[in-house]
Amino acid sequence: MTRQSQKGGEGSNNFQAQEMVVQVGIDEKRAREVFQEMNLQLRKEYTQEALEVANARVSEFENSLMPKMERVEGALEAFADPSFQLLLVEAQKTAAATERPADYDLLSELLIHRFQKGSNRNARAGISLAIDIVDKVSDEALLGLTVAHAVAQFIPISGDFSKGSMR
């Protein structure tokens, strides 16, 4: 056991701790505020009638995105990145334009993937393009793209399909 002593001047506060954890950065509350700040830019583009629909859709998108971002360690920090904020505005525009709830989940997964692959320029470009077209691609076309991706990326390494790998 170590002995410690502290002295402080008048009006000061003294604190002692065996171990101190200081969280620096963005918490969920601030991330939601950033989400709303980006949404303000989006709102200027709608009439009053369309604004109500857009707000409801963007709110659904927010409710899909935030729990996922909170579960990934360090993901909330992405809200402080200007490039992520620009992509977030694009995702909000797409969410406002689509009527399919599954698109909100897809958009939130794309933003999570953007955070995880943030240093890969090609991945960032692909994700940006995917966010732009989420509301334009039918479910059937998306399934076709998924199959095409699987065929292109999965290669057999043995006769047992459970032992395959990706390129």
mmCIF file of C-alpha atoms in Angstrom:
data_model
loop_
_atom_site.group_PDB
_atom_site.id
_atom_site.type_symbol
_atom_site.label_atom_id
_atom_site.label_comp_id
_atom_site.label_asym_id
_atom_site.label_seq_id
_atom_site.Cartn_x
_atom_site.Cartn_y
_atom_site.Cartn_z
ATOM 1 C CA MET A 1 0.000 0.000 0.000
ATOM 2 C CA THR A 2 1.364 3.389 -1.009
ATOM 3 C CA ARG A 3 0.888 6.478 1.052
ATOM 4 C CA GLN A 4 -0.186 9.593 -0.798
ATOM 5 C CA SER A 5 -0.673 13.132 0.350
ATOM 6 C CA GLN A 6 -2.152 16.160 -1.320
ATOM 7 C CA LYS A 7 -2.178 19.831 -0.619
ATOM 8 C CA GLY A 8 -4.412 22.358 -2.248
ATOM 9 C CA GLY A 9 -4.918 26.054 -1.960
ATOM 10 C CA GLU A 10 -8.028 27.837 -0.820
ATOM 11 C CA GLY A 11 -11.095 26.979 -2.902
ATOM 12 C CA SER A 12 -9.421 24.025 -4.619
ATOM 13 C CA ASN A 13 -10.693 20.466 -4.927
ATOM 14 C CA ASN A 14 -8.368 17.535 -4.358
ATOM 15 C CA PHE A 15 -9.046 14.122 -5.864
ATOM 16 C CA GLN A 16 -7.216 10.825 -5.476
ATOM 17 C CA ALA A 17 -7.775 7.743 -7.547
ATOM 18 C CA GLN A 18 -6.092 4.387 -7.833
ATOM 19 C CA GLU A 19 -7.066 4.150 -11.497
ATOM 20 C CA MET A 20 -8.691 6.855 -13.558
ATOM 21 C CA VAL A 21 -10.453 6.398 -16.879
ATOM 22 C CA VAL A 22 -11.018 9.563 -18.848
ATOM 23 C CA GLN A 23 -13.210 9.288 -21.897
ATOM 24 C CA VAL A 24 -12.317 11.892 -24.443
ATOM 25 C CA GLY A 25 -14.340 12.285 -27.576
ATOM 26 C CA ILE A 26 -17.915 11.894 -28.609
ATOM 27 C CA ASP A 27 -20.582 10.091 -26.642
ATOM 28 C CA GLU A 28 -23.960 8.962 -27.984
ATOM 29 C CA LYS A 29 -25.653 12.211 -26.915
ATOM 30 C CA ARG A 30 -23.162 14.315 -28.876
ATOM 31 C CA ALA A 31 -23.333 11.919 -31.840
ATOM 32 C CA ARG A 32 -27.118 12.381 -31.923
ATOM 33 C CA GLU A 33 -26.608 16.163 -31.786
ATOM 34 C CA VAL A 34 -24.227 15.952 -34.756
ATOM 35 C CA PHE A 35 -26.797 13.799 -36.553
ATOM 36 C CA GLN A 36 -29.408 16.508 -35.961
ATOM 37 C CA GLU A 37 -27.022 19.299 -37.033
ATOM 38 C CA MET A 38 -26.436 17.503 -40.330
ATOM 39 C CA ASN A 39 -30.184 16.985 -40.631
ATOM 40 C CA LEU A 40 -30.751 20.755 -40.392
ATOM 41 C CA GLN A 41 -28.864 21.176 -43.668
ATOM 42 C CA LEU A 42 -31.148 18.609 -45.235
ATOM 43 C CA ARG A 43 -34.376 20.222 -44.022
ATOM 44 C CA LYS A 44 -33.806 23.394 -46.039
ATOM 45 C CA GLU A 45 -34.444 21.423 -49.226
ATOM 46 C CA TYR A 46 -38.054 20.359 -48.461
ATOM 47 C CA THR A 47 -41.470 21.964 -48.472
ATOM 48 C CA GLN A 48 -43.463 21.808 -45.253
ATOM 49 C CA GLU A 49 -45.516 18.854 -46.495
ATOM 50 C CA ALA A 50 -42.477 16.835 -47.522
ATOM 51 C CA LEU A 51 -40.611 17.852 -44.376
ATOM 52 C CA GLU A 52 -42.945 15.854 -42.119
ATOM 53 C CA VAL A 53 -42.429 12.692 -44.175
ATOM 54 C CA ALA A 54 -38.682 13.303 -44.444
ATOM 55 C CA ASN A 55 -38.363 13.876 -40.690
ATOM 56 C CA ALA A 56 -40.160 10.623 -39.902
ATOM 57 C CA ARG A 57 -37.953 8.663 -42.295
ATOM 58 C CA VAL A 58 -34.724 10.259 -41.087
ATOM 59 C CA SER A 59 -35.780 9.594 -37.498
ATOM 60 C CA GLU A 60 -36.250 5.900 -38.333
ATOM 61 C CA PHE A 61 -32.814 5.917 -39.929
ATOM 62 C CA GLU A 62 -31.321 7.538 -36.802
ATOM 63 C CA ASN A 63 -32.946 4.886 -34.609
ATOM 64 C CA SER A 64 -31.381 2.210 -36.806
ATOM 65 C CA LEU A 65 -27.926 3.801 -36.927
ATOM 66 C CA MET A 66 -27.208 4.967 -33.382
ATOM 67 C CA PRO A 67 -27.486 1.644 -31.516
ATOM 68 C CA LYS A 68 -25.239 0.010 -34.122
ATOM 69 C CA MET A 69 -22.641 2.786 -33.888
ATOM 70 C CA GLU A 70 -22.679 2.577 -30.108
ATOM 71 C CA ARG A 71 -21.962 -1.189 -30.196
ATOM 72 C CA VAL A 72 -18.812 -0.755 -32.332
ATOM 73 C CA GLU A 73 -15.879 0.440 -30.255
ATOM 74 C CA GLY A 74 -14.767 3.935 -31.245
ATOM 75 C CA ALA A 75 -17.451 4.332 -33.930
ATOM 76 C CA LEU A 76 -19.041 7.379 -32.306
ATOM 77 C CA GLU A 77 -15.736 9.194 -32.905
ATOM 78 C CA ALA A 78 -16.573 9.087 -36.622
ATOM 79 C CA PHE A 79 -19.158 11.812 -36.016
ATOM 80 C CA ALA A 80 -16.273 14.255 -35.504
ATOM 81 C CA ASP A 81 -14.786 13.434 -38.934
ATOM 82 C CA PRO A 82 -15.817 15.944 -41.653
ATOM 83 C CA SER A 83 -15.806 13.296 -44.397
ATOM 84 C CA PHE A 84 -18.079 11.093 -42.293
ATOM 85 C CA GLN A 85 -20.399 14.055 -41.672
ATOM 86 C CA LEU A 86 -20.688 14.698 -45.416
ATOM 87 C CA LEU A 87 -21.482 11.037 -45.993
ATOM 88 C CA LEU A 88 -24.007 11.162 -43.146
ATOM 89 C CA VAL A 89 -25.851 14.026 -44.875
ATOM 90 C CA GLU A 90 -25.979 11.950 -48.075
ATOM 91 C CA ALA A 91 -27.282 8.973 -46.101
ATOM 92 C CA GLN A 92 -29.934 11.198 -44.501
ATOM 93 C CA LYS A 93 -30.993 12.415 -47.955
ATOM 94 C CA THR A 94 -31.312 8.841 -49.152
ATOM 95 C CA ALA A 95 -33.246 7.876 -46.007
ATOM 96 C CA ALA A 96 -35.603 10.815 -46.557
ATOM 97 C CA ALA A 97 -36.181 9.701 -50.149
ATOM 98 C CA THR A 98 -36.888 6.023 -49.516
ATOM 99 C CA GLU A 99 -40.041 4.470 -48.178
ATOM 100 C CA ARG A 100 -38.539 1.024 -47.453
ATOM 101 C CA PRO A 101 -37.610 0.443 -43.791
ATOM 102 C CA ALA A 102 -35.002 -2.132 -44.891
ATOM 103 C CA ASP A 103 -33.123 0.717 -46.586
ATOM 104 C CA TYR A 104 -32.558 2.418 -43.215
ATOM 105 C CA ASP A 105 -30.836 -0.721 -41.944
ATOM 106 C CA LEU A 106 -28.775 -0.959 -45.120
ATOM 107 C CA LEU A 107 -27.732 2.693 -44.833
ATOM 108 C CA SER A 108 -26.736 2.241 -41.192
ATOM 109 C CA GLU A 109 -24.712 -0.882 -42.075
ATOM 110 C CA LEU A 110 -22.967 1.059 -44.842
ATOM 111 C CA LEU A 111 -22.007 3.825 -42.388
ATOM 112 C CA ILE A 112 -20.700 1.244 -39.902
ATOM 113 C CA HIS A 113 -18.682 -0.324 -42.722
ATOM 114 C CA ARG A 114 -17.413 3.158 -43.667
ATOM 115 C CA PHE A 115 -16.126 3.612 -40.135
ATOM 116 C CA GLN A 116 -14.482 0.185 -40.122
ATOM 117 C CA LYS A 117 -12.873 0.609 -43.564
ATOM 118 C CA GLY A 118 -12.184 4.352 -43.211
ATOM 119 C CA SER A 119 -8.531 4.098 -44.198
ATOM 120 C CA ASN A 120 -9.304 2.200 -47.421
ATOM 121 C CA ARG A 121 -9.943 4.788 -50.136
ATOM 122 C CA ASN A 122 -11.535 2.285 -52.527
ATOM 123 C CA ALA A 123 -13.930 1.070 -49.833
ATOM 124 C CA ARG A 124 -14.876 4.672 -48.995
ATOM 125 C CA ALA A 125 -15.635 5.397 -52.654
ATOM 126 C CA GLY A 126 -17.733 2.259 -53.007
ATOM 127 C CA ILE A 127 -19.666 2.989 -49.836
ATOM 128 C CA SER A 128 -20.349 6.562 -50.949
ATOM 129 C CA LEU A 129 -21.746 5.305 -54.251
ATOM 130 C CA ALA A 130 -23.788 2.616 -52.513
ATOM 131 C CA ILE A 131 -25.359 5.225 -50.213
ATOM 132 C CA ASP A 132 -26.341 7.269 -53.253
ATOM 133 C CA ILE A 133 -28.201 4.377 -54.891
ATOM 134 C CA VAL A 134 -29.780 2.535 -51.936
ATOM 135 C CA ASP A 135 -33.210 3.983 -52.722
ATOM 136 C CA LYS A 136 -32.818 3.291 -56.451
ATOM 137 C CA VAL A 137 -31.972 -0.425 -56.316
ATOM 138 C CA SER A 138 -34.765 -3.006 -56.136
ATOM 139 C CA ASP A 139 -34.597 -5.918 -53.710
ATOM 140 C CA GLU A 140 -34.181 -8.291 -56.660
ATOM 141 C CA ALA A 141 -31.248 -6.289 -58.048
ATOM 142 C CA LEU A 142 -29.655 -6.225 -54.594
ATOM 143 C CA LEU A 143 -29.942 -10.012 -54.360
ATOM 144 C CA GLY A 144 -28.345 -10.291 -57.807
ATOM 145 C CA LEU A 145 -25.477 -8.030 -56.754
ATOM 146 C CA THR A 146 -24.979 -10.116 -53.621
ATOM 147 C CA VAL A 147 -24.807 -13.344 -55.639
ATOM 148 C CA ALA A 148 -22.416 -11.748 -58.153
ATOM 149 C CA HIS A 149 -20.195 -10.563 -55.289
ATOM 150 C CA ALA A 150 -20.215 -14.009 -53.667
ATOM 151 C CA VAL A 151 -19.320 -15.747 -56.946
ATOM 152 C CA ALA A 152 -16.493 -13.276 -57.559
ATOM 153 C CA GLN A 153 -15.098 -13.340 -54.019
ATOM 154 C CA PHE A 154 -15.495 -16.905 -52.736
ATOM 155 C CA ILE A 155 -13.004 -19.505 -53.921
ATOM 156 C CA PRO A 156 -12.899 -23.188 -53.019
ATOM 157 C CA ILE A 157 -9.854 -24.431 -51.142
ATOM 158 C CA SER A 158 -11.132 -27.959 -50.611
ATOM 159 C CA GLY A 159 -14.039 -30.207 -51.545
ATOM 160 C CA ASP A 160 -15.834 -29.156 -48.347
ATOM 161 C CA PHE A 161 -17.881 -25.996 -48.872
ATOM 162 C CA SER A 162 -17.623 -25.090 -45.165
ATOM 163 C CA LYS A 163 -13.850 -24.666 -45.579
ATOM 164 C CA GLY A 164 -13.972 -22.027 -48.330
ATOM 165 C CA SER A 165 -12.356 -18.637 -48.107
ATOM 166 C CA MET A 166 -12.677 -15.146 -49.556
ATOM 167 C CA ARG A 167 -10.159 -13.450 -51.776
#
